[in-house]
GROMACS .gro file of C-alpha atoms in nm:
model
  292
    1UNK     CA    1   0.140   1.190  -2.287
    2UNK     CA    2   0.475   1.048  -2.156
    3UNK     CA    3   0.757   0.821  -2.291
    4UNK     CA    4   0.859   0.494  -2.198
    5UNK     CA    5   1.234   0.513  -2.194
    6UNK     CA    6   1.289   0.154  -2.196
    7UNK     CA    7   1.115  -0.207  -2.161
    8UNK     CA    8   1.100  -0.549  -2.145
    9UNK     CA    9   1.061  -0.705  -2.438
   10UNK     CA   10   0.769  -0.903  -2.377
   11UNK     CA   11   0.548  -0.617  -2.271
   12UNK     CA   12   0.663  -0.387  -2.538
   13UNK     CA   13   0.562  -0.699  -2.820
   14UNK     CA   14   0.242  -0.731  -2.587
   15UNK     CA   15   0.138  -0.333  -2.619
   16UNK     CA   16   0.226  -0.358  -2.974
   17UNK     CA   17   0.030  -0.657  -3.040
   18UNK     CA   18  -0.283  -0.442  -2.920
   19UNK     CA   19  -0.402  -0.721  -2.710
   20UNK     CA   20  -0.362  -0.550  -2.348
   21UNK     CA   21  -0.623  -0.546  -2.118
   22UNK     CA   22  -0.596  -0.459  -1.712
   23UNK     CA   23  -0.676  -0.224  -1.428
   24UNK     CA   24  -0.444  -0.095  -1.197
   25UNK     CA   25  -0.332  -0.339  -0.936
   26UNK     CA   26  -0.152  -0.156  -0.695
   27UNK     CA   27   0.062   0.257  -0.638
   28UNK     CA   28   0.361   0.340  -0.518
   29UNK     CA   29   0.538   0.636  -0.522
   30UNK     CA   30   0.789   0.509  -0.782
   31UNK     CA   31   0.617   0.295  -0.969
   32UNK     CA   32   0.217   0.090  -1.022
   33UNK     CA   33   0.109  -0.246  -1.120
   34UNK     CA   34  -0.120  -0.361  -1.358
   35UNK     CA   35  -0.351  -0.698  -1.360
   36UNK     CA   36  -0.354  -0.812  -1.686
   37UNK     CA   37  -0.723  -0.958  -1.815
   38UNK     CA   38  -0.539  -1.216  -2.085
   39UNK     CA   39  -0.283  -1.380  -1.831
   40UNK     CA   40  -0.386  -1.266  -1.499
   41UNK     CA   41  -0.003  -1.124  -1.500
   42UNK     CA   42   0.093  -0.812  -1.309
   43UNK     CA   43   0.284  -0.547  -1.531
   44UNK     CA   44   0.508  -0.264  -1.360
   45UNK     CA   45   0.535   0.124  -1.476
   46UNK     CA   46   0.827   0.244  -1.313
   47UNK     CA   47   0.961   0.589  -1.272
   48UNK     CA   48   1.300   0.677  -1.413
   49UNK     CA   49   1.494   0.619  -1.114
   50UNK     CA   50   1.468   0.245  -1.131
   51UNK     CA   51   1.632  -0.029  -1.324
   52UNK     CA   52   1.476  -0.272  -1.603
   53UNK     CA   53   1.288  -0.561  -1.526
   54UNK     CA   54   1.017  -0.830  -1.650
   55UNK     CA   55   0.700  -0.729  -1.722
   56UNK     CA   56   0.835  -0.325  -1.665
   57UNK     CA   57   0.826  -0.068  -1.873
   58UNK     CA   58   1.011   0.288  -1.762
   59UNK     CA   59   0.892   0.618  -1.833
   60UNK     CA   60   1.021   0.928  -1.817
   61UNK     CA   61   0.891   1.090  -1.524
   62UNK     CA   62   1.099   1.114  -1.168
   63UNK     CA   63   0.756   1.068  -0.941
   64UNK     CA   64   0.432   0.886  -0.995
   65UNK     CA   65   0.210   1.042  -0.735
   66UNK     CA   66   0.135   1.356  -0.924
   67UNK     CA   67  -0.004   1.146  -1.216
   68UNK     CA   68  -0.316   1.061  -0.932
   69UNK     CA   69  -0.334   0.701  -1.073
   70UNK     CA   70  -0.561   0.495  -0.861
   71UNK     CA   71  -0.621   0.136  -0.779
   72UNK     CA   72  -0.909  -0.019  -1.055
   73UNK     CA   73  -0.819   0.246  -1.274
   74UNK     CA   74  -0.899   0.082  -1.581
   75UNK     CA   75  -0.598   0.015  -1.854
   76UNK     CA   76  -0.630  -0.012  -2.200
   77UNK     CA   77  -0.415  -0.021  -2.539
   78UNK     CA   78  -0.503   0.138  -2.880
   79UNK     CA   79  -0.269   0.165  -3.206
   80UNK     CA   80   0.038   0.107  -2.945
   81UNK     CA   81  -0.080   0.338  -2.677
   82UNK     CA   82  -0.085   0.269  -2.351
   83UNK     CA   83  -0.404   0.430  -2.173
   84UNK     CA   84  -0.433   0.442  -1.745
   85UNK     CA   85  -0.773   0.523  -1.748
   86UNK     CA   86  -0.824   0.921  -1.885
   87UNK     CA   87  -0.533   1.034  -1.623
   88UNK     CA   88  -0.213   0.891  -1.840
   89UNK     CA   89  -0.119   0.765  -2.181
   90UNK     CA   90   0.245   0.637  -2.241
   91UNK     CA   91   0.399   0.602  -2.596
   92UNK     CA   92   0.669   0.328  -2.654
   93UNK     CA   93   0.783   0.448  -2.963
   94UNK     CA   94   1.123   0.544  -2.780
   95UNK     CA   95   1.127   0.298  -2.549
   96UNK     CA   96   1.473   0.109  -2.608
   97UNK     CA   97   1.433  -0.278  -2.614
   98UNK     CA   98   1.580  -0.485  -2.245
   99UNK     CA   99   1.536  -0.851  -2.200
  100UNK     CA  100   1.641  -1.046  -1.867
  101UNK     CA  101   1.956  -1.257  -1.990
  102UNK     CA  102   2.158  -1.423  -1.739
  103UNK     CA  103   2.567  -1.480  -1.741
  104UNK     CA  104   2.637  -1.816  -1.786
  105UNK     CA  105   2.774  -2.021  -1.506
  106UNK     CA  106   3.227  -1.973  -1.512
  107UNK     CA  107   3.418  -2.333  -1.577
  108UNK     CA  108   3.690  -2.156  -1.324
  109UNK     CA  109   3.505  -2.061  -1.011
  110UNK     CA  110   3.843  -1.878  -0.825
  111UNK     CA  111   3.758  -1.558  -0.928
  112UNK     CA  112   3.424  -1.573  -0.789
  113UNK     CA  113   3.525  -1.744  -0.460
  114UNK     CA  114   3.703  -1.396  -0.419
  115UNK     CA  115   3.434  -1.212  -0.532
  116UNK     CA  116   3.159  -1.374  -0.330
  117UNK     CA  117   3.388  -1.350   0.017
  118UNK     CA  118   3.399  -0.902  -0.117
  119UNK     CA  119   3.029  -0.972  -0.147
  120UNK     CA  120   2.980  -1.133   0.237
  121UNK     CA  121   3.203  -0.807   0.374
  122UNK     CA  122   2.994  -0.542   0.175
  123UNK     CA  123   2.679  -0.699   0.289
  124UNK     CA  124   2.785  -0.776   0.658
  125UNK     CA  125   2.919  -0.404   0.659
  126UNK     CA  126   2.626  -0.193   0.432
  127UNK     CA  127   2.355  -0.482   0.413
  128UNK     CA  128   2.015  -0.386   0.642
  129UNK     CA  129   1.888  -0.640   0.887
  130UNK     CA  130   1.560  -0.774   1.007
  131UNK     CA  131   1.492  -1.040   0.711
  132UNK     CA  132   1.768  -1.292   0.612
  133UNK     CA  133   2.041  -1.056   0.776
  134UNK     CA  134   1.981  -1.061   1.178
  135UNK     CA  135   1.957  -0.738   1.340
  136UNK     CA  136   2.242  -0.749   1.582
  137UNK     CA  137   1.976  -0.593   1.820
  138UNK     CA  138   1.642  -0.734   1.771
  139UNK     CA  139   1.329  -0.508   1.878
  140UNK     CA  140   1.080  -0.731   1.999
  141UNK     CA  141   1.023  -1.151   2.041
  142UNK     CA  142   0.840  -1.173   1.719
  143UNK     CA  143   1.120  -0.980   1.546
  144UNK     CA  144   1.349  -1.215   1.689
  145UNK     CA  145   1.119  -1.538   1.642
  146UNK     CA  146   1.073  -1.460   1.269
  147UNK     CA  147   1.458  -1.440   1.229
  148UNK     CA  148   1.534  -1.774   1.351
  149UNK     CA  149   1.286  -1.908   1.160
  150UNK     CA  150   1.408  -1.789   0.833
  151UNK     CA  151   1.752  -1.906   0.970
  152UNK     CA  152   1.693  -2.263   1.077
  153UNK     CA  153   1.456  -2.286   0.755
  154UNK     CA  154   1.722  -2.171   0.488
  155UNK     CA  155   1.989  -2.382   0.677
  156UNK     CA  156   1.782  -2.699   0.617
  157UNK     CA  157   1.756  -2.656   0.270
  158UNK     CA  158   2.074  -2.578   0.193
  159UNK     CA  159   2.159  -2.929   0.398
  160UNK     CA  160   1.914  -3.083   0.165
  161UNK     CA  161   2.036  -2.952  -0.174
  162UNK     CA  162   2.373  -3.026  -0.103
  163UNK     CA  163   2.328  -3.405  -0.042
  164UNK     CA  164   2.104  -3.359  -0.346
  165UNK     CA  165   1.773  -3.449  -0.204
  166UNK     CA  166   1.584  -3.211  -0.414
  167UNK     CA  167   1.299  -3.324  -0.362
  168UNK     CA  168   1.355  -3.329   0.068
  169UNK     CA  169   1.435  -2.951  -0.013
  170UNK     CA  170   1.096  -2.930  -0.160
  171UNK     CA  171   0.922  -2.845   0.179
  172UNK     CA  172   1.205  -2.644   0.337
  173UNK     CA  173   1.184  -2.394   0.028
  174UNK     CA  174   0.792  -2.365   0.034
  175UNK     CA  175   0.857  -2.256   0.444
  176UNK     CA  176   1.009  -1.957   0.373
  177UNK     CA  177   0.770  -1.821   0.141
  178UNK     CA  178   0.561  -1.553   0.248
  179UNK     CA  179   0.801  -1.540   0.525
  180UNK     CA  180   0.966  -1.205   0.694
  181UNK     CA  181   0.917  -0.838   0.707
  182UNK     CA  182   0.845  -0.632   0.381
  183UNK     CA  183   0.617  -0.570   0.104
  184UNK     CA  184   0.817  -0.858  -0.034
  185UNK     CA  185   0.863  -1.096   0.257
  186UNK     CA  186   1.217  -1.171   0.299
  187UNK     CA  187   1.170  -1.576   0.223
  188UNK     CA  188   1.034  -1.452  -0.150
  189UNK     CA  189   1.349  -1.208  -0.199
  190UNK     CA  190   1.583  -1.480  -0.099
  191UNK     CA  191   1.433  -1.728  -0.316
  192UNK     CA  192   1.466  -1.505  -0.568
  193UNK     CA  193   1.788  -1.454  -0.542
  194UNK     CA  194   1.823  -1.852  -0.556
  195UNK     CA  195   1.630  -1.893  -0.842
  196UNK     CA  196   1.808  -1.698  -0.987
  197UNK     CA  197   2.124  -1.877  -0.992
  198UNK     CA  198   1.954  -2.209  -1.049
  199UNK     CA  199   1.876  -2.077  -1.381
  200UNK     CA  200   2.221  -1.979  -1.465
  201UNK     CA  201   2.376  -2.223  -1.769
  202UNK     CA  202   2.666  -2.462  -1.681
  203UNK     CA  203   2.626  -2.442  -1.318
  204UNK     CA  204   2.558  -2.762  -1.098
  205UNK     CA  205   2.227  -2.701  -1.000
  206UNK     CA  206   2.102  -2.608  -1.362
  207UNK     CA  207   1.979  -2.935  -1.439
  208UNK     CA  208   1.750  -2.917  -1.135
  209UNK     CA  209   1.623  -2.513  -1.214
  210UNK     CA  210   1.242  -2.744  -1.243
  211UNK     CA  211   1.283  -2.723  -0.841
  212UNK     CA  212   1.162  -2.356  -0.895
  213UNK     CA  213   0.895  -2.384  -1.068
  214UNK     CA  214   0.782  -2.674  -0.798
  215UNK     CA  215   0.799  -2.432  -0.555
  216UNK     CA  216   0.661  -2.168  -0.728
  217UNK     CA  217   0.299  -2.399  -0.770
  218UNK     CA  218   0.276  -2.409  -0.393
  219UNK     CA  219   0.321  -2.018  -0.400
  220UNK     CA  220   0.026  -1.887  -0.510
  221UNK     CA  221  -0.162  -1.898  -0.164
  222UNK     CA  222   0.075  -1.823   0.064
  223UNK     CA  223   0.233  -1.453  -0.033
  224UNK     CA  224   0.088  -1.163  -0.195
  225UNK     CA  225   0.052  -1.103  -0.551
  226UNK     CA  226   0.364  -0.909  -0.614
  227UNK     CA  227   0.579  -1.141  -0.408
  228UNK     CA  228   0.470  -1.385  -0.619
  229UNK     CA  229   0.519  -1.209  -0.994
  230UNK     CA  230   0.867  -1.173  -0.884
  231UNK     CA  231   0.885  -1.514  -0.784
  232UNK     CA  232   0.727  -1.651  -1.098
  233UNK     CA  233   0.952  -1.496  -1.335
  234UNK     CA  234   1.253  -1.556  -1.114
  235UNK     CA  235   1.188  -1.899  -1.165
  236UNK     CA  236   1.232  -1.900  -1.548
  237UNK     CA  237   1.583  -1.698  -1.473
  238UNK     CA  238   1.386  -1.365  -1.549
  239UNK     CA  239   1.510  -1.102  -1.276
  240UNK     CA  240   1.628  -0.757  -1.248
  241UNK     CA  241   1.880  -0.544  -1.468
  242UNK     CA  242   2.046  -0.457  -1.112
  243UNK     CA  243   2.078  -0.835  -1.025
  244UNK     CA  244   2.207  -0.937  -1.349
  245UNK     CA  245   2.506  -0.667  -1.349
  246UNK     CA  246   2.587  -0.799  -0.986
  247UNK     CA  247   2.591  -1.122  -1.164
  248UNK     CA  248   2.812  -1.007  -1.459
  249UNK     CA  249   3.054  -0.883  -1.144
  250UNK     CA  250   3.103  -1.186  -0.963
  251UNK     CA  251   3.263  -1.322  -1.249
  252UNK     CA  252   3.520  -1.053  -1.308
  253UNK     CA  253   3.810  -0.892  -1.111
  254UNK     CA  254   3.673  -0.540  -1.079
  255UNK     CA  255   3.608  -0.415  -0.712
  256UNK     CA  256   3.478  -0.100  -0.868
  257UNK     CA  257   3.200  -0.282  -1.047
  258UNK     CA  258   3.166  -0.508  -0.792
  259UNK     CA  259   3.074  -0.257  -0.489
  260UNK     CA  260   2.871  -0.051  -0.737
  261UNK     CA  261   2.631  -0.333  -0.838
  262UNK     CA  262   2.618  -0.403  -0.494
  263UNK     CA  263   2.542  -0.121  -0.387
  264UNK     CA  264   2.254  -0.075  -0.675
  265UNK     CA  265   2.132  -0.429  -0.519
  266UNK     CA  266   2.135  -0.302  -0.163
  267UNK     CA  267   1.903  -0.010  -0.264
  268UNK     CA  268   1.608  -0.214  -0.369
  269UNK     CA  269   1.316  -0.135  -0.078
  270UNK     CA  270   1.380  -0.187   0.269
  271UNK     CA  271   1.528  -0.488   0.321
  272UNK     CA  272   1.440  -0.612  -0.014
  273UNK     CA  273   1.796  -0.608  -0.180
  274UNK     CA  274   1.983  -0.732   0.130
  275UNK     CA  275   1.744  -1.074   0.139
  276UNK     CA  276   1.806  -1.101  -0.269
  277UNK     CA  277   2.155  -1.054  -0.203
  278UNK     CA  278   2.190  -1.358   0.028
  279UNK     CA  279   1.990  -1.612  -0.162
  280UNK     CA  280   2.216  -1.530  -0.450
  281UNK     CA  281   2.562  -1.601  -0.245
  282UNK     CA  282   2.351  -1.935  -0.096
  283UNK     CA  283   2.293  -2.028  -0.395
  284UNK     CA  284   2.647  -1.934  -0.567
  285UNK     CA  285   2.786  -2.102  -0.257
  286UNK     CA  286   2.610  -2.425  -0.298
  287UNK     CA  287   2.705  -2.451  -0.622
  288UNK     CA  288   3.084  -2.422  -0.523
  289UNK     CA  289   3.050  -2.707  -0.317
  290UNK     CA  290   2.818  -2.897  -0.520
  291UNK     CA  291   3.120  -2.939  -0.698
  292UNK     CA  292   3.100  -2.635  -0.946
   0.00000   0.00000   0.00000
């Protein structure tokens, strides 16, 4: 048996509720999925290496692949164990409590002008190209056909959302799901990023955060289901601890804290971090001149 170090609230009330249900969804070195019988939700165990997150618990173990879990493994809870099949049971009795909360939106946006022109250098400098950042040399035409896509696509949508046709937007943001390189098509990281700050209280676009869940109903067909978990929580403001604290960041004067969220951001997969990186400044940027 292992311990959960920490976990979202939700799926800690869930396992203690006794009411969990699933089979493995998915491996990864790092981390598996679960499909959820109740909801039809996918829930994440992550190795200790990786930050919070909805629907995650994480345990403390450095490596999944020497547990052997496999895909259809079934999952199970009883008296607030969690059981992967006969290869793994996880106790939560340690497990420290994390929920998603965002920062709220600043009245004074000067500090995070600053911050998000810091945030443009670090990524320009350290981000990695091939989604939403262009490779400065692409490999191949496709490579360089999907980039120009996601380009010309996020460009009209931020022309639509700042003339505030949300509804014209509509279309431009379904385009870019499902979209890019990665287990996570770029599109889905960079709306992510952008729900994200649609969801954050006081800013401009708040009052229109029912744009992601619009999007998120054409979703379901057209990206895989991880891409779209992340996506569905993302559009009820529920994200990662490592996107929150980049959050927290951009609203303070503290290059140390700054570069190291960044930097924490950057990590996530492949491009992954990068593409969540820009929807957030697109969507901290559009707020700016959206008035906020």
């Amino acid at each position: 048996m292992i311990n959960s170090i920490s976990g979202d609230t939700d799926f800690i009330k869930v396992i203690n509720n006794s009411t969990f249900t699933g089979f493995v969804h998915s491996t990864f070195n790092r981390t598996f999925n679960i499909k959820c019988f109740e909801n039809g939700d996918l829930y994440t165990i992550a190795c200790n290496r990786l930050d919070n997150g909805p629907n995650t618990l994480i345990v403390d173990i450095d490596n999944m692949k020497p547990m052997e879990i496999e895909a259809n493994d079934r999952v199970r809870v009883e008296e607030n164990l969690l059981y992967i099949g006969d290869r793994l049971t996880i106790s939560i009795d340690k497990a420290c409590k994390w929920e998603s909360v965002l920062p709220t939106y600043p009245c004074n946006v000067e500090i995070l002008k600053r911050n998000l022109m810091k945030m443009k250098d670090f990524i320009n400098i350290h981000g990695v190209g091939g989604g939403m950042k262009k490779n400065v040399i692409t490999l191949n035409p496709f490579e360089t056909e999907v980039s120009n896509m996601l380009e010309n696509r996020t460009l009209l949508l931020l022309n639509e959302l700042l003339n505030d046709r949300i509804s014209s937007a509509l279309p431009h943001a379904v385009s870019l799901i499902g979209l890019g390189p990665g287990l996570t098509p770029s599109g889905d990281d960079f709306l992510t990023g952008l729900f994200t700050i649609f969801n954050m209280k006081n800013s401009p676009f708040y009052p229109y955060r029912s744009f992601c869940e619009d999007v998120l109903k054409k979703a379901k067909t057209l990206t895989n289901d991880i891409s779209y978990m992340t996506l569905k929580k993302a559009a009820i403001g529920k994200v990662r601890e490592s996107i929150i604290s980049l959050l927290n960041a951009l609203l303070f004067e503290n290059d140390e804290d700054l570069n190291l969220s960044l930097n924490k951001l950057l990590n996530i997969g492949s491009s992954s971090g990068t593409d969540i990186a820009l929807g957030i400044v697109f969507g901290m940027e559009a707020n700016i001149r959206a008035g906020g």
